[in-house]
Amino acid sequence: MKEKRTSPTSILKKLESIENELREVREELTQSMIPTINLSVGTSSFESEYTLEDLYEAFGSKKRSYAVRLQTSLEKIGIKTLAEFLALTPGQLIELDGVGVETLKCTKKALDKLGIQW
């Protein structure tokens, strides 16, 4: 009995199909992670209370590498304030070079530590 061989073309088509499915799942997950932005954090002036540096510090020493990745990525696109950062969606953020799902998770936790809903 002869073994049926799969052609390189069919393998490539299957891989492309899998990649498309992964892309769709990633987009769905990213969209489901989009939170509501609450700039009124219970104080009169949000911008004067926290800065991006406060956010980076809130990552903590164990997650410092993720804070550095976020900082580098934000600097590349000209984000200089926490308010500008909060205007980004997680979907926009994850599309930046150096920002992945783990950086997003750490960012959310750091914002939670500061009491900022994102």
PDB file of C-alpha atoms in Angstrom:
ATOM      1  CA  MET A   1       0.000   0.000   0.000  1.00  0.00           C
ATOM      2  CA  LYS A   2       1.402   3.379  -1.041  1.00  0.00           C
ATOM      3  CA  GLU A   3       1.525   6.248   1.409  1.00  0.00           C
ATOM      4  CA  LYS A   4      -0.169   9.427   0.168  1.00  0.00           C
ATOM      5  CA  ARG A   5       2.184  12.422   0.155  1.00  0.00           C
ATOM      6  CA  THR A   6       1.030  15.913   0.898  1.00  0.00           C
ATOM      7  CA  SER A   7       2.137  18.468  -1.658  1.00  0.00           C
ATOM      8  CA  PRO A   8       4.096  21.552  -0.577  1.00  0.00           C
ATOM      9  CA  THR A   9       1.312  23.720  -1.987  1.00  0.00           C
ATOM     10  CA  SER A  10      -1.336  22.102   0.201  1.00  0.00           C
ATOM     11  CA  ILE A  11       0.915  22.397   3.239  1.00  0.00           C
ATOM     12  CA  LEU A  12       1.405  26.111   2.543  1.00  0.00           C
ATOM     13  CA  LYS A  13      -2.348  26.588   2.135  1.00  0.00           C
ATOM     14  CA  LYS A  14      -2.979  24.856   5.468  1.00  0.00           C
ATOM     15  CA  LEU A  15      -0.348  27.023   7.161  1.00  0.00           C
ATOM     16  CA  GLU A  16      -1.873  30.148   5.679  1.00  0.00           C
ATOM     17  CA  SER A  17      -5.296  29.076   6.928  1.00  0.00           C
ATOM     18  CA  ILE A  18      -3.911  28.495  10.426  1.00  0.00           C
ATOM     19  CA  GLU A  19      -2.161  31.880  10.389  1.00  0.00           C
ATOM     20  CA  ASN A  20      -5.403  33.589   9.374  1.00  0.00           C
ATOM     21  CA  GLU A  21      -7.295  31.855  12.170  1.00  0.00           C
ATOM     22  CA  LEU A  22      -4.630  32.873  14.684  1.00  0.00           C
ATOM     23  CA  ARG A  23      -4.788  36.462  13.460  1.00  0.00           C
ATOM     24  CA  GLU A  24      -8.579  36.475  13.909  1.00  0.00           C
ATOM     25  CA  VAL A  25      -8.320  35.011  17.407  1.00  0.00           C
ATOM     26  CA  ARG A  26      -5.662  37.561  18.317  1.00  0.00           C
ATOM     27  CA  GLU A  27      -7.867  40.414  17.083  1.00  0.00           C
ATOM     28  CA  GLU A  28     -10.851  39.080  19.025  1.00  0.00           C
ATOM     29  CA  LEU A  29      -8.794  38.732  22.193  1.00  0.00           C
ATOM     30  CA  THR A  30      -7.348  42.203  21.762  1.00  0.00           C
ATOM     31  CA  GLN A  31     -10.802  43.683  21.242  1.00  0.00           C
ATOM     32  CA  SER A  32     -12.169  41.902  24.295  1.00  0.00           C
ATOM     33  CA  MET A  33      -9.336  43.410  26.356  1.00  0.00           C
ATOM     34  CA  ILE A  34     -10.331  46.977  25.455  1.00  0.00           C
ATOM     35  CA  PRO A  35     -11.425  48.524  28.716  1.00  0.00           C
ATOM     36  CA  THR A  36     -13.189  51.738  29.466  1.00  0.00           C
ATOM     37  CA  ILE A  37     -10.885  54.652  30.061  1.00  0.00           C
ATOM     38  CA  ASN A  38     -11.617  56.572  33.215  1.00  0.00           C
ATOM     39  CA  LEU A  39      -9.582  59.759  33.394  1.00  0.00           C
ATOM     40  CA  SER A  40     -11.263  61.008  36.545  1.00  0.00           C
ATOM     41  CA  VAL A  41      -9.494  58.979  39.173  1.00  0.00           C
ATOM     42  CA  GLY A  42     -11.268  60.590  42.092  1.00  0.00           C
ATOM     43  CA  THR A  43      -9.073  63.673  42.159  1.00  0.00           C
ATOM     44  CA  SER A  44      -9.422  67.093  40.622  1.00  0.00           C
ATOM     45  CA  SER A  45      -6.457  66.818  38.284  1.00  0.00           C
ATOM     46  CA  PHE A  46      -5.520  63.485  36.816  1.00  0.00           C
ATOM     47  CA  GLU A  47      -2.484  64.643  34.855  1.00  0.00           C
ATOM     48  CA  SER A  48      -0.826  66.295  37.829  1.00  0.00           C
ATOM     49  CA  GLU A  49      -1.290  63.191  39.988  1.00  0.00           C
ATOM     50  CA  TYR A  50       0.409  60.561  37.808  1.00  0.00           C
ATOM     51  CA  THR A  51       3.011  60.461  35.053  1.00  0.00           C
ATOM     52  CA  LEU A  52       4.352  57.793  32.741  1.00  0.00           C
ATOM     53  CA  GLU A  53       7.268  57.449  35.159  1.00  0.00           C
ATOM     54  CA  ASP A  54       4.781  56.523  37.879  1.00  0.00           C
ATOM     55  CA  LEU A  55       3.384  53.869  35.562  1.00  0.00           C
ATOM     56  CA  TYR A  56       6.827  52.429  34.832  1.00  0.00           C
ATOM     57  CA  GLU A  57       7.643  52.367  38.551  1.00  0.00           C
ATOM     58  CA  ALA A  58       4.373  50.556  39.290  1.00  0.00           C
ATOM     59  CA  PHE A  59       5.585  47.607  37.208  1.00  0.00           C
ATOM     60  CA  GLY A  60       7.946  46.788  40.074  1.00  0.00           C
ATOM     61  CA  SER A  61      11.520  45.553  39.911  1.00  0.00           C
ATOM     62  CA  LYS A  62      10.638  42.003  38.843  1.00  0.00           C
ATOM     63  CA  LYS A  63       8.772  43.249  35.771  1.00  0.00           C
ATOM     64  CA  ARG A  64      11.141  46.130  34.962  1.00  0.00           C
ATOM     65  CA  SER A  65      12.014  44.695  31.537  1.00  0.00           C
ATOM     66  CA  TYR A  66       8.362  45.026  30.480  1.00  0.00           C
ATOM     67  CA  ALA A  67       8.313  48.639  31.652  1.00  0.00           C
ATOM     68  CA  VAL A  68      11.435  49.331  29.581  1.00  0.00           C
ATOM     69  CA  ARG A  69       9.839  47.721  26.518  1.00  0.00           C
ATOM     70  CA  LEU A  70       6.717  49.828  26.985  1.00  0.00           C
ATOM     71  CA  GLN A  71       8.713  53.005  27.524  1.00  0.00           C
ATOM     72  CA  THR A  72      10.837  52.429  24.414  1.00  0.00           C
ATOM     73  CA  SER A  73       7.773  51.696  22.293  1.00  0.00           C
ATOM     74  CA  LEU A  74       5.907  54.763  23.540  1.00  0.00           C
ATOM     75  CA  GLU A  75       8.915  57.016  22.948  1.00  0.00           C
ATOM     76  CA  LYS A  76       9.122  55.771  19.346  1.00  0.00           C
ATOM     77  CA  ILE A  77       5.579  56.984  18.657  1.00  0.00           C
ATOM     78  CA  GLY A  78       5.940  60.235  20.602  1.00  0.00           C
ATOM     79  CA  ILE A  79       3.754  59.437  23.631  1.00  0.00           C
ATOM     80  CA  LYS A  80       4.954  61.684  26.457  1.00  0.00           C
ATOM     81  CA  THR A  81       2.120  61.805  28.985  1.00  0.00           C
ATOM     82  CA  LEU A  82      -0.006  59.279  30.804  1.00  0.00           C
ATOM     83  CA  ALA A  83      -3.129  60.878  29.339  1.00  0.00           C
ATOM     84  CA  GLU A  84      -1.757  60.334  25.810  1.00  0.00           C
ATOM     85  CA  PHE A  85      -0.959  56.753  26.721  1.00  0.00           C
ATOM     86  CA  LEU A  86      -4.453  56.125  28.092  1.00  0.00           C
ATOM     87  CA  ALA A  87      -5.924  57.358  24.805  1.00  0.00           C
ATOM     88  CA  LEU A  88      -4.382  54.304  23.129  1.00  0.00           C
ATOM     89  CA  THR A  89      -6.379  51.100  22.995  1.00  0.00           C
ATOM     90  CA  PRO A  90      -4.753  47.814  23.995  1.00  0.00           C
ATOM     91  CA  GLY A  91      -5.115  46.829  20.330  1.00  0.00           C
ATOM     92  CA  GLN A  92      -3.037  49.835  19.267  1.00  0.00           C
ATOM     93  CA  LEU A  93      -0.535  49.164  22.001  1.00  0.00           C
ATOM     94  CA  ILE A  94       0.000  45.509  21.144  1.00  0.00           C
ATOM     95  CA  GLU A  95       0.748  46.443  17.535  1.00  0.00           C
ATOM     96  CA  LEU A  96       3.835  48.391  18.650  1.00  0.00           C
ATOM     97  CA  ASP A  97       7.248  46.800  18.312  1.00  0.00           C
ATOM     98  CA  GLY A  98       8.353  45.328  21.628  1.00  0.00           C
ATOM     99  CA  VAL A  99       4.866  45.150  23.142  1.00  0.00           C
ATOM    100  CA  GLY A 100       3.245  41.766  23.528  1.00  0.00           C
ATOM    101  CA  VAL A 101       0.498  40.181  25.560  1.00  0.00           C
ATOM    102  CA  GLU A 102       2.678  39.898  28.681  1.00  0.00           C
ATOM    103  CA  THR A 103       3.588  43.610  28.480  1.00  0.00           C
ATOM    104  CA  LEU A 104      -0.135  44.386  28.179  1.00  0.00           C
ATOM    105  CA  LYS A 105      -0.912  42.286  31.260  1.00  0.00           C
ATOM    106  CA  CYS A 106       1.856  43.951  33.268  1.00  0.00           C
ATOM    107  CA  THR A 107       0.669  47.375  32.133  1.00  0.00           C
ATOM    108  CA  LYS A 108      -2.879  46.628  33.267  1.00  0.00           C
ATOM    109  CA  LYS A 109      -1.623  45.447  36.661  1.00  0.00           C
ATOM    110  CA  ALA A 110       0.551  48.556  37.050  1.00  0.00           C
ATOM    111  CA  LEU A 111      -2.394  50.817  36.217  1.00  0.00           C
ATOM    112  CA  ASP A 112      -4.524  48.902  38.734  1.00  0.00           C
ATOM    113  CA  LYS A 113      -1.861  49.559  41.404  1.00  0.00           C
ATOM    114  CA  LEU A 114      -2.194  53.276  40.667  1.00  0.00           C
ATOM    115  CA  GLY A 115      -5.976  53.024  40.837  1.00  0.00           C
ATOM    116  CA  ILE A 116      -6.400  53.899  37.178  1.00  0.00           C
ATOM    117  CA  GLN A 117      -9.125  52.116  35.247  1.00  0.00           C
ATOM    118  CA  TRP A 118      -8.043  51.412  31.637  1.00  0.00           C
TER     119      TRP A 118
END
